[in-house]
Tab-separated table of C-alpha atoms and ligand atoms in Angstrom:
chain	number	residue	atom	x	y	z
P	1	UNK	CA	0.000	0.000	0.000
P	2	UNK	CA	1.448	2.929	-0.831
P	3	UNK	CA	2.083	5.667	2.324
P	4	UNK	CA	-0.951	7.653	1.966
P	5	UNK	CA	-2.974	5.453	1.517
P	6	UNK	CA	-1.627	3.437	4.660
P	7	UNK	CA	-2.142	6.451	6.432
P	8	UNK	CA	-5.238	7.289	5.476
P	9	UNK	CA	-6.494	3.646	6.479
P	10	UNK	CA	-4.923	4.071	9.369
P	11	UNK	CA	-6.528	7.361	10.107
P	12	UNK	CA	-10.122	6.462	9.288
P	13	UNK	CA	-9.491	3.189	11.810
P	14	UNK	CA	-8.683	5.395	14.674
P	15	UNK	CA	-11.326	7.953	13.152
P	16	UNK	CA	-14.144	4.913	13.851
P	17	UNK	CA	-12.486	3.704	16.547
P	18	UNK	CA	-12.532	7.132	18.737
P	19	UNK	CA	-16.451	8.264	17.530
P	20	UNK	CA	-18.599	7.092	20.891
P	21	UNK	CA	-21.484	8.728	22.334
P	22	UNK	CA	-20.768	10.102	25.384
P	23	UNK	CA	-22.473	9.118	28.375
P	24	UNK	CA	-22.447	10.993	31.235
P	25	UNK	CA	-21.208	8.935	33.752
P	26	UNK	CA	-18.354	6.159	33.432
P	27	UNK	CA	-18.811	2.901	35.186
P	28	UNK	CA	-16.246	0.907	34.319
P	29	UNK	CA	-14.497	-1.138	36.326
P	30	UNK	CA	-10.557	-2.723	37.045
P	31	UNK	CA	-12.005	-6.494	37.222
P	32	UNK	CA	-14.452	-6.022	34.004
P	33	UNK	CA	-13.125	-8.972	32.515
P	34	UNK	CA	-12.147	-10.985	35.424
P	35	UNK	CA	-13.919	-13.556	34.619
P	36	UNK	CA	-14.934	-13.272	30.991
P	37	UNK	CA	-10.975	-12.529	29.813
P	38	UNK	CA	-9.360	-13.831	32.775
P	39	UNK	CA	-5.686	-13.579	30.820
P	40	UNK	CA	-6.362	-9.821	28.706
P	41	UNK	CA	-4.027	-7.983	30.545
P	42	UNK	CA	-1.682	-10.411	30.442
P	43	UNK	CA	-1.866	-11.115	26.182
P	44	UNK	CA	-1.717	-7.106	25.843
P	45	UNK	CA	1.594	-6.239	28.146
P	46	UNK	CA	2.853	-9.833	25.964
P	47	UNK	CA	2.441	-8.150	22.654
P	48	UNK	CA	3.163	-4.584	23.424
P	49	UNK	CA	6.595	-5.584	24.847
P	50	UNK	CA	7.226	-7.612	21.918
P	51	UNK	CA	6.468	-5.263	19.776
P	52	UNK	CA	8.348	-2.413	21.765
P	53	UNK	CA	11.798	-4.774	21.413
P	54	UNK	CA	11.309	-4.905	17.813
P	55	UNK	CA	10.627	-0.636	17.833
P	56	UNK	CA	11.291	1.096	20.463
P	57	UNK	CA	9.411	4.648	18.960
P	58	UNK	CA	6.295	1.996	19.794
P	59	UNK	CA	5.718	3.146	23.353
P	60	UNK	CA	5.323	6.486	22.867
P	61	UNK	CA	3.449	6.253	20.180
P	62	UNK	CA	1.253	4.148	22.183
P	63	UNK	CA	0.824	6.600	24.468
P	64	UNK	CA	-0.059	9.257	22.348
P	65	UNK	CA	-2.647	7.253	20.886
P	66	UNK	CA	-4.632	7.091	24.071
P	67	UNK	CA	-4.465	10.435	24.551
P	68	UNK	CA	-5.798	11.528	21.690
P	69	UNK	CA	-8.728	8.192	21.426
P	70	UNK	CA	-10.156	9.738	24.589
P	71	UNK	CA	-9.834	13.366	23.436
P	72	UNK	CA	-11.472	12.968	20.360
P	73	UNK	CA	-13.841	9.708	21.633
P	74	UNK	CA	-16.796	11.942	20.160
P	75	UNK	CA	-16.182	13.160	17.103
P	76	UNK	CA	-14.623	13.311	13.269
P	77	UNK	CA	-10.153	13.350	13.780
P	78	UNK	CA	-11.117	14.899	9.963
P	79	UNK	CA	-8.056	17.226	9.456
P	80	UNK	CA	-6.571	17.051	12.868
P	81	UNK	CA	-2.689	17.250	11.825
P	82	UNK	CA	-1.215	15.433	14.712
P	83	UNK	CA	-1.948	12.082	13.246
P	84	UNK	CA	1.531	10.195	13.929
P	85	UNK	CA	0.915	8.126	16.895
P	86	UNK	CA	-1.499	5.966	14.559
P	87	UNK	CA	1.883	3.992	12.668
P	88	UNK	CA	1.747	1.902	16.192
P	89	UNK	CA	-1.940	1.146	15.566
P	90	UNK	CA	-0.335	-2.401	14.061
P	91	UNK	CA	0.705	-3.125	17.838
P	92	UNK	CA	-3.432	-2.552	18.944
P	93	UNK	CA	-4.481	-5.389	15.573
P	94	UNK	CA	-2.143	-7.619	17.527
P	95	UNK	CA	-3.371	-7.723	20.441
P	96	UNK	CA	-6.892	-7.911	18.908
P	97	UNK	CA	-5.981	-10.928	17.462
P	98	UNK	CA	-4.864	-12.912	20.068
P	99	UNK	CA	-7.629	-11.652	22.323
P	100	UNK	CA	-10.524	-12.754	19.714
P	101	UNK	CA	-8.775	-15.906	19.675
P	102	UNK	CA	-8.598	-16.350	23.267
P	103	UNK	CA	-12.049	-15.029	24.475
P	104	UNK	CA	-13.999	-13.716	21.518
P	105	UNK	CA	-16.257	-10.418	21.089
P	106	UNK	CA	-15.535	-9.492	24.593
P	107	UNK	CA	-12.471	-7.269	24.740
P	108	UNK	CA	-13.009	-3.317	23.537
P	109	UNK	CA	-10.512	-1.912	21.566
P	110	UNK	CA	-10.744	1.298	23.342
P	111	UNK	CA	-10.092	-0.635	26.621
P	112	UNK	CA	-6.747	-2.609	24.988
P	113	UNK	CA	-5.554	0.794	24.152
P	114	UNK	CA	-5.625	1.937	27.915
P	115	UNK	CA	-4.225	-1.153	29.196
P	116	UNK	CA	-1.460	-0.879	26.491
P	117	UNK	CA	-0.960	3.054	27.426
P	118	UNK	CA	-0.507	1.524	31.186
P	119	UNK	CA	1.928	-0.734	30.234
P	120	UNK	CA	3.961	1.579	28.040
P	121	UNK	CA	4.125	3.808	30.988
P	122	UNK	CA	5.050	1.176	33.769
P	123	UNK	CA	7.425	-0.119	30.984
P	124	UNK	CA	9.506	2.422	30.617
P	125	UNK	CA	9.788	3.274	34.110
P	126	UNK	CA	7.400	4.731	35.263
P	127	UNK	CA	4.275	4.694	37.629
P	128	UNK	CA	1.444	1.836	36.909
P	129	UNK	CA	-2.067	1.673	38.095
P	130	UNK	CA	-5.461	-0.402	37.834
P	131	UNK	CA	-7.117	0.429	34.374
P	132	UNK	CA	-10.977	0.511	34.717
P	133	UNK	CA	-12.346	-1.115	31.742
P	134	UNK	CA	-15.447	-2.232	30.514
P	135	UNK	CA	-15.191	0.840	27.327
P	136	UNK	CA	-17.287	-0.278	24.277
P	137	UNK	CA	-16.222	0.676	21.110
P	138	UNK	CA	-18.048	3.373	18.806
P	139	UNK	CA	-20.950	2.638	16.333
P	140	UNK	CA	-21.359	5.828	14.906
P	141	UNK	CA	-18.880	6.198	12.120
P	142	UNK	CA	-19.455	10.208	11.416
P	143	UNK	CA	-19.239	13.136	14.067
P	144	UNK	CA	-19.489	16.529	13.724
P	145	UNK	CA	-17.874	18.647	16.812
P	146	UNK	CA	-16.277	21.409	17.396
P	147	UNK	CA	-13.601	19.853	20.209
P	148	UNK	CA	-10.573	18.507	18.483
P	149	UNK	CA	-7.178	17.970	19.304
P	150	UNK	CA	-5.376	20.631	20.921
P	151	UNK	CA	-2.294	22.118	18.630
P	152	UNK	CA	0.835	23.080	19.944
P	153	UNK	CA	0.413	26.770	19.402
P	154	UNK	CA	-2.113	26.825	22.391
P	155	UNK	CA	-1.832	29.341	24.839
P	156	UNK	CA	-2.266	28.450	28.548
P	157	UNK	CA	-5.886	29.432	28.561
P	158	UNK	CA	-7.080	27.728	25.606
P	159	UNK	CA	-4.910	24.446	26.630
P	160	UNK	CA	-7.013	24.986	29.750
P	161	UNK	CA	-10.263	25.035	28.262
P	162	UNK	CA	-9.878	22.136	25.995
P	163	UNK	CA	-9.048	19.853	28.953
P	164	UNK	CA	-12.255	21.378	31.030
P	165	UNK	CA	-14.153	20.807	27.579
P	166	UNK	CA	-13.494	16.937	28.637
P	167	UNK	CA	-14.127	17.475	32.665
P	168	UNK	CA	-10.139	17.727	33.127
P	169	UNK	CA	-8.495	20.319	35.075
P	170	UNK	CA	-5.779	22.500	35.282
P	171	UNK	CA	-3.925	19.978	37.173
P	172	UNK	CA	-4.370	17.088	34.611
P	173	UNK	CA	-3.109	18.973	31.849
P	174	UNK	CA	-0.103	19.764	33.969
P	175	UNK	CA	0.417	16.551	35.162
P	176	UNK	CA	-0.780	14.513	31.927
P	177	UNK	CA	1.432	16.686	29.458
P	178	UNK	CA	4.144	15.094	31.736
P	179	UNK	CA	3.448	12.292	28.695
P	180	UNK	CA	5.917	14.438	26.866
P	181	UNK	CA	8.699	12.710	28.969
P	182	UNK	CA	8.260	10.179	26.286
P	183	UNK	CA	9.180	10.457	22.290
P	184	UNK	CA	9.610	12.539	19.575
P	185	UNK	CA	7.991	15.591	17.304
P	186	UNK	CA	8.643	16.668	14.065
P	187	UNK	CA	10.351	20.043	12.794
P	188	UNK	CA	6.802	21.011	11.715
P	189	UNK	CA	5.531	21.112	15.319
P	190	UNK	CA	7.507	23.396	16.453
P	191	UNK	CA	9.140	25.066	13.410
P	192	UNK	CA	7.215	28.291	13.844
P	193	UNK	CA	9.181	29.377	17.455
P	194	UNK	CA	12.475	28.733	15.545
P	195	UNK	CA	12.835	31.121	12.518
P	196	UNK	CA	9.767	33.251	11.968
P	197	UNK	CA	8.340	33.471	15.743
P	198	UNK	CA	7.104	37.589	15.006
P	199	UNK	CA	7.996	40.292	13.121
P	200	UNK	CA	10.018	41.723	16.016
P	201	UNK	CA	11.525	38.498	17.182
P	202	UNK	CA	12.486	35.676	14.981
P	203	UNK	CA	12.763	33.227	17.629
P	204	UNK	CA	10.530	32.487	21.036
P	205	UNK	CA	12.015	34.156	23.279
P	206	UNK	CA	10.795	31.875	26.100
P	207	UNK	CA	13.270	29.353	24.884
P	208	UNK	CA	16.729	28.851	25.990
P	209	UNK	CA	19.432	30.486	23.361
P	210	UNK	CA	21.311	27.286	23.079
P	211	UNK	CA	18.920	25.032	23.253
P	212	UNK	CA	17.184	27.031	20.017
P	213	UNK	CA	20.535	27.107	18.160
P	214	UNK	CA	20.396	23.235	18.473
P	215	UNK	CA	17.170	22.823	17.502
P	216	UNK	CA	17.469	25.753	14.181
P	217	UNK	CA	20.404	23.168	13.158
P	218	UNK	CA	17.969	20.497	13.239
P	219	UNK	CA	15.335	22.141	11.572
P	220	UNK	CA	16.709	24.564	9.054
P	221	UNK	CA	13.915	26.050	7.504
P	222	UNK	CA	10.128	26.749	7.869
P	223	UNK	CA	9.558	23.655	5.339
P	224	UNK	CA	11.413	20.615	6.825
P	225	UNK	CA	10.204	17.783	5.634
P	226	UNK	CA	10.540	14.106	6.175
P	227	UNK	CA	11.738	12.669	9.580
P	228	UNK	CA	14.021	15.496	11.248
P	229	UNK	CA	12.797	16.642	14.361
P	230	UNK	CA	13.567	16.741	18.521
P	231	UNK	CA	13.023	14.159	21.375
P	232	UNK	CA	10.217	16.128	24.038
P	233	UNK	CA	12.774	15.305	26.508
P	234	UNK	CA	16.697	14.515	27.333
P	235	UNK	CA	15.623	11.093	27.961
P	236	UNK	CA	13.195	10.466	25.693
P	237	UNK	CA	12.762	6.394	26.549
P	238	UNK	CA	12.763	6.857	29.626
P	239	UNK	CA	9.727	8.021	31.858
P	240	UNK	CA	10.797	10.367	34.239
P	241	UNK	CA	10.362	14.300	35.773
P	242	UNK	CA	13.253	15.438	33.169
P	243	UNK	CA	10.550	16.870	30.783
P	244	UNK	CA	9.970	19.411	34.095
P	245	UNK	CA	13.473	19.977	34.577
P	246	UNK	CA	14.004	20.552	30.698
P	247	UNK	CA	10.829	23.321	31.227
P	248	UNK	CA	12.516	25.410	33.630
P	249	UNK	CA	15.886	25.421	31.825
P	250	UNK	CA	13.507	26.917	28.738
P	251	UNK	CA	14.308	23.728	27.002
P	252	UNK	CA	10.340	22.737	26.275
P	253	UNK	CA	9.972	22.025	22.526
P	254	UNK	CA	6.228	22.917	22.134
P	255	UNK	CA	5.256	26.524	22.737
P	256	UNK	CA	2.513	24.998	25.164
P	257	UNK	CA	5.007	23.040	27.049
P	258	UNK	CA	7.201	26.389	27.382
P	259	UNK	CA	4.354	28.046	27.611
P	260	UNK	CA	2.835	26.520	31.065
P	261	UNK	CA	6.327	27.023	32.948
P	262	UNK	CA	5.846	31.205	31.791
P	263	UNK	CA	1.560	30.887	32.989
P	264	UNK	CA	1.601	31.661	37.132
P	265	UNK	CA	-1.614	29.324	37.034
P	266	UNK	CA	0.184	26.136	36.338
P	267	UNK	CA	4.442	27.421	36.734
P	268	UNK	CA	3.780	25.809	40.599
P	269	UNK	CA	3.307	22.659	39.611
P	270	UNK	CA	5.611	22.292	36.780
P	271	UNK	CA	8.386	23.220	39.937
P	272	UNK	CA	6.659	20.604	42.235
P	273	UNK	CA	6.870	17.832	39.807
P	274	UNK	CA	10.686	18.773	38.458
P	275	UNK	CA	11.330	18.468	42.573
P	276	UNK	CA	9.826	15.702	43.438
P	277	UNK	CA	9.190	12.639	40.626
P	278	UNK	CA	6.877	10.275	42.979
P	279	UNK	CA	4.558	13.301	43.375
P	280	UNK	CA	4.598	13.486	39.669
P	281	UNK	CA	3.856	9.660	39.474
P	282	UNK	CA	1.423	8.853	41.597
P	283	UNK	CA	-0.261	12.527	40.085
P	284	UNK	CA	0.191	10.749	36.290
P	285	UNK	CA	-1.462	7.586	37.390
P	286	UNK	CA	-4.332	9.081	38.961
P	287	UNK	CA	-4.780	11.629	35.694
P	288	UNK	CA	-4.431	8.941	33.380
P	289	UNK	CA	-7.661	7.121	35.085
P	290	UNK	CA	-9.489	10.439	34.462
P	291	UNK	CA	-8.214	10.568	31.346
P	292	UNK	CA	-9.307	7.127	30.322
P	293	UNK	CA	-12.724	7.924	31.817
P	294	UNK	CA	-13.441	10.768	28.982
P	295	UNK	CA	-16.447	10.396	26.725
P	296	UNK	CA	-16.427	6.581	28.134
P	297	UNK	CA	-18.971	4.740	25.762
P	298	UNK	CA	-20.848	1.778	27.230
P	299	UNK	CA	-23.691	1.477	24.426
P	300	UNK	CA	-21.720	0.730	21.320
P	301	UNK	CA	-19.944	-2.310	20.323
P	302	UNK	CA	-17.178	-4.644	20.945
P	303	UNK	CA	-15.377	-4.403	17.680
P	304	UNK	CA	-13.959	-7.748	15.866
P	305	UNK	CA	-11.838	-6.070	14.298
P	306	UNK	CA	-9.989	-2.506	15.631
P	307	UNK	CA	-9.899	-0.558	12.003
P	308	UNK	CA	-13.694	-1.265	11.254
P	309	UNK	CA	-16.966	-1.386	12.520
P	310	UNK	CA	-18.854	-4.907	12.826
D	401	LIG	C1	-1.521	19.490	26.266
D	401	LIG	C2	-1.710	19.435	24.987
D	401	LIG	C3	-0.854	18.641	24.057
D	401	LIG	C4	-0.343	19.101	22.888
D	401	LIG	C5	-0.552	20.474	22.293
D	401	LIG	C6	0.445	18.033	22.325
D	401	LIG	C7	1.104	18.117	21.118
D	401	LIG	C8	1.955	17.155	20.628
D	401	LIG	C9	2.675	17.263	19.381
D	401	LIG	C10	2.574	18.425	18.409
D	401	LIG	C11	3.444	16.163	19.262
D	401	LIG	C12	4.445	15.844	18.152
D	401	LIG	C13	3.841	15.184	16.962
D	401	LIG	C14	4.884	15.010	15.885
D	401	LIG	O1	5.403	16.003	15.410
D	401	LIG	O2	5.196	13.869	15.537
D	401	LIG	C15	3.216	15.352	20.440
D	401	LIG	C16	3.854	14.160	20.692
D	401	LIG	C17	3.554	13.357	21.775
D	401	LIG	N1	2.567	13.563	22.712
D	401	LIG	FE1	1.535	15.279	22.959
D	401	LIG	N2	0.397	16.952	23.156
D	401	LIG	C18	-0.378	17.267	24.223
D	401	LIG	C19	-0.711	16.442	25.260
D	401	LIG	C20	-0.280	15.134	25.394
D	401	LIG	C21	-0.755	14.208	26.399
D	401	LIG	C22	-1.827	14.514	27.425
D	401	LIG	C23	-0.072	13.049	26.214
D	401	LIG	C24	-0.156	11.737	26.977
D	401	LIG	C25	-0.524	11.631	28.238
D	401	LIG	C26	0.840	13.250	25.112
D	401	LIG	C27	1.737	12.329	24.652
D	401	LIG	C28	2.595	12.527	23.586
D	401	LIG	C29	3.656	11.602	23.243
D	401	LIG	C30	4.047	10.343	23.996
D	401	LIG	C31	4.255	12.114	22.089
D	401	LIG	C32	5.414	11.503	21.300
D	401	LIG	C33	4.867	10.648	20.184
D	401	LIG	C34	5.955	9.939	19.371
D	401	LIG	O3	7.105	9.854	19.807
D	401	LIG	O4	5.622	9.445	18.282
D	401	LIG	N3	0.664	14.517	24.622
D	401	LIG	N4	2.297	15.963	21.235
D	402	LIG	C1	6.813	-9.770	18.077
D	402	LIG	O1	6.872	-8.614	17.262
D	402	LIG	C2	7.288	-8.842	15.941
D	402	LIG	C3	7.432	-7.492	15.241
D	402	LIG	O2	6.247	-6.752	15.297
D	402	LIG	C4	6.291	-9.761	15.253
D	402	LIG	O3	6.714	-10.024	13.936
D	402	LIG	C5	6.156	-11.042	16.052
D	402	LIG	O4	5.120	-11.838	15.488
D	402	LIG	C6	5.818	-10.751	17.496
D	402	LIG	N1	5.801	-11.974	18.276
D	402	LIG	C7	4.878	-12.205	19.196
D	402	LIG	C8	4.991	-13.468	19.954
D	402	LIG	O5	3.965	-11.427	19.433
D	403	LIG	C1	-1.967	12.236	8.516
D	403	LIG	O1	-0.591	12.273	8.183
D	403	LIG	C2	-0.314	12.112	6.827
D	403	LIG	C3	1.177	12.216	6.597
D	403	LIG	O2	1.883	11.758	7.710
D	403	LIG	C4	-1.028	13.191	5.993
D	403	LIG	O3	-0.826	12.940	4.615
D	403	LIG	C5	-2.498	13.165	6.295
D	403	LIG	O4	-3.135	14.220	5.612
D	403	LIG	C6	-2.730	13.313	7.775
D	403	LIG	N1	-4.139	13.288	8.061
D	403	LIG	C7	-4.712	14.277	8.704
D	403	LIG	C8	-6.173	14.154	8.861
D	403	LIG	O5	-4.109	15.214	9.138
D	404	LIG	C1	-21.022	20.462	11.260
D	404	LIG	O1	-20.862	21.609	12.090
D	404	LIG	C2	-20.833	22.818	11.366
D	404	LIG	C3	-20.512	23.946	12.328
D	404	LIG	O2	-20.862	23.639	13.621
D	404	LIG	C4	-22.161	23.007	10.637
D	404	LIG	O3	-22.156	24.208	9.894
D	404	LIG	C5	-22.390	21.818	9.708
D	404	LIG	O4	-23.656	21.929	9.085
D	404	LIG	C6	-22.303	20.505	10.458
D	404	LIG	N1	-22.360	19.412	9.511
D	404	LIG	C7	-23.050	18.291	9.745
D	404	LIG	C8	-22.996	17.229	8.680
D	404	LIG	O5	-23.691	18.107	10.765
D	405	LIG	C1	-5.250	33.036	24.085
D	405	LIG	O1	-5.708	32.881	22.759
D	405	LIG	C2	-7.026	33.349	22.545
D	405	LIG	C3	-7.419	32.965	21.129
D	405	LIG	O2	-6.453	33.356	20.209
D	405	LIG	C4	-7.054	34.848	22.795
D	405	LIG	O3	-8.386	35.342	22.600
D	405	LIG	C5	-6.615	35.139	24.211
D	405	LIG	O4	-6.527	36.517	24.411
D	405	LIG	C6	-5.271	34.471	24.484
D	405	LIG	N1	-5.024	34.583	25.917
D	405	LIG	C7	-3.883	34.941	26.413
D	405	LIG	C8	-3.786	35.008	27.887
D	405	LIG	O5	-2.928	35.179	25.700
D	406	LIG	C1	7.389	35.336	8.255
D	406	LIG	O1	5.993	35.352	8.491
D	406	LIG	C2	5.299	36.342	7.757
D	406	LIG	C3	3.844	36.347	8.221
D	406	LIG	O2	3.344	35.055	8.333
D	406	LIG	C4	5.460	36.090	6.284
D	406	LIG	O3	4.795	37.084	5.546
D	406	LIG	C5	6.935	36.086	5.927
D	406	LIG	O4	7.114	35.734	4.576
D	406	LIG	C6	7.694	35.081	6.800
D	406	LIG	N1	9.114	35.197	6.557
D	406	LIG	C7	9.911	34.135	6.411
D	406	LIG	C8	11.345	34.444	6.191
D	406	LIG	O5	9.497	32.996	6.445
C-alpha cells in the first residue's frame, strides 16, 4: 500500500475507533473482565513488549494514541494534523488478534488501548495503576464537533479550556502533558518558534538560546520535511520528571510546554513535579484514570476487528 494510503487507512481506523457517544457517567471497572478474559491484561503487556523490542518509537506512540482516542472519543479526527501516533496502531491489531482468539467479542478496543498506554508507561519506568475497563467501542462512524485535538500553538488558557471541555483540570493537563517525557515531534511542530516566531523576534524568546541554536540546526527552515525533528525530553525512553526539569531550563519544545512554565496558574506545579518525581507519578497515574474515563462509551460495540466497525 502505498504511504498515503496506509495512512489514510490508518486514520479512518482510529477515526471509527474514537467516535462514541458520550455518556455521562463512566462505570467501568478494574475487574471487568475478570472472569470473561481472565488472561487480557496479560496477552496485551505480551504483545506490546514484543512489539516495543522490535521498535522502540512503539511506546510512545502508544501513548499518544490514548491520549488523543479519549480526546477525540466523540467526534470526526477529519483534518486534525497530529496524526503520527497511529503507525503503532499495528501493535493494537495484535493484540486484537490474540484476544478474539482467546475469548472472543468481549475485549473493547478502546479498553486494549488503555491497558497498552498503562503498560507503556510502567514499561519504561514509570508509575502503573489499575485500568478501569469495561469501554465499548463506537458505532457511529461520522461526528461533527467542534472539540478537536489541541495544537501546539495553544496558549495556557485555551490548553485549559480544551481539557475542562473533557471534565479535566488545570492539574491534569499539567500533570498529563508530563506524557511528553516520552518520544519525539517533528520540525513542523515546532518550526514556527524557531525562525519566523514575530515580526520583532524571529525566535521564542521563552526558549533557551542554546537550546534554540540546536534545535534551528535540526530544523533549518520553515519547510522541513521528512523525519528530522527533537526528542520532548533529554531522555526520551525513559519516563521520568526530566521533561519538568528541561521546562525550567527553557528547554520545552512545544510553545505549550514552554508556555505553562511562563503561565503563574500552572508554573507551581511544573516546579513541584521537576522536585519531586513520585509526586509526579502517583499525580500521572491518577490523571491517566481520568483521562481514560473521557467520553467513556458503554452502548456501542465490541469491535472484531480494531480498524472497522462490525
Ligand atoms: C496538552 C496538549 C498537548 C499538545 C498540544 C500536544 C502536542 C503534541 C505534538 C505536536 C506532538 C508531536 C507530533 C509530531 O510532530 O510527531 C506530540 C507528541 C507526543 N505527545 Fe503530545 N500533546 C499534548 C498532550 C499530550 C498528552 C496529554 C499526552 C499523553 C498523556 C501526550 C503524549 C505525547 C507523546 C508520547 C508524544 C510523542 C509521540 C511519538 O514519539 O511518536 N501529549 N504531542
Ligand atoms: C513480536 O513482534 C514482531 C514485530 O512486530 C512480530 O513479527 C512477532 O510476530 C511478534 N511476536 C509475538 C509473539 O507477538
Ligand atoms: C496524517 O498524516 C499524513 C502524513 O503523515 C497526511 O498525509 C495526512 O493528511 C494526515 N491526516 C490528517 C487528517 O491530518
Ligand atoms: C457540522 O458543524 C458545522 C458547524 O458547527 C455546521 O455548519 C455543519 O452543518 C455541520 N455538519 C453536519 C454534517 O452536521
Ligand atoms: C489566548 O488565545 C485566545 C485565542 O487566540 C485569545 O483570545 C486570548 O486573548 C489568548 N489569551 C492569552 C492570555 O494570551
Ligand atoms: C514570516 O511570516 C510572515 C507572516 O506570516 C510572512 O509574511 C513572511 O514571509 C515570513 N518570513 C519568512 C522568512 O518565512
Amino acid at each position: 500500500m502505498a504511504a498515503q494510503q496506509t495512512n489514510h487507512f490508518f486514520l479512518s481506523a482510529i477515526l471509527l475507533l474514537s467516535i462514541a457517544v458520550v455518556s455521562s457517567k463512566a462505570a467501568l471497572d478494574a475487574h471487568y473482565y475478570d472472569q470473561t478474559c481472565p488472561q487480557a491484561e496479560f496477552l496485551i503487556a505480551q504483545t506490546v513488549r514484543n512489539a516495543s523490542i522490535y521498535d522502540p518509537k512503539v511506546p510512545a506512540r502508544i501513548l499518544r494514541m490514548f491520549f488523543h482516542d479519549c480526546f477525540i472519543r466523540n467526534k470526526a479526527e477529519k483534518d486534525g494534523p497530529p496524526n503520527i501516533s497511529v503507525r503503532a496502531f499495528y501493535v493494537i491489531d495484535d493484540a486484537k488478534a490474540k484476544l478474539e482468539k482467546a475469548c472472543p467479542q468481549t475485549v473493547s478496543c478502546a479498553d486494549i488501548i488503555a491497558v497498552a498506554a498503562r503498560d507503556v508507561v510502567a514499561m519504561a519506568g514509570g508509575p502503573r495503576w489499575d485500568v478501569l475497563k469495561g469501554r465499548k467501542d463506537g458505532k457511529v462512524s461520522k461526528a461533527n464537533d467542534t472539540k478537536t485535538l489541541p495544537p501546539p500553538t495553544f496558549n495556557v488558557t485555551q490548553l485549559i479550556q480544551s481539557f475542562a471541555n473533557r471534565g479535566l483540570d488545570v492539574n491534569d493537563l499539567v500533570t498529563l502533558s508530563g506524557g511528553h517525557t516520552l518520544g519525539f515531534s517533528h520540525c513542523s511542530s515546532f518550526v514556527a518558534r524557531l525562525h519566523n516566531f514575530t515580526t520583532f523576534q524571529k525566535t521564542d524568546p521563552s526558549m533557551n538560546m542554546g537550546f534554540a541554536s540546536m534545535l534551528k540546526q535540526k530544523c533549518p527552515n520553515s519547510n522541513n520535511n521528512g523525519d528530522a525533528g527533537q526528542f520532548l525530553d533529554s531522555t526520551a525512553s525513559q519516563f521520568d520528571n526530566d521533561y519538568y526539569k528541561q521546562l525550567i531550563a527553557g528547554k520545552g519544545v512545544f510553545a505549550t510546554d514552554q508556555g505553562m512554565y511562563n503561565d503563574q496558574r500552572t508554573r507551581s506545579m511544573i516546579e513541584a513535579f521537576a522536585n519531586d518525581q513520585d509526586l509526579f507519578f502517583k499525580e500521572f497515574a491518577a490523571s491517566m484514570i481520568k483521562l481514560g474515563n473521557v467520553g467513556v462509551n458503554e452502548a456501542g460495540e465490541v469491535r472484531l476487528d480494531c480498524r472497522k466497525l462490525n
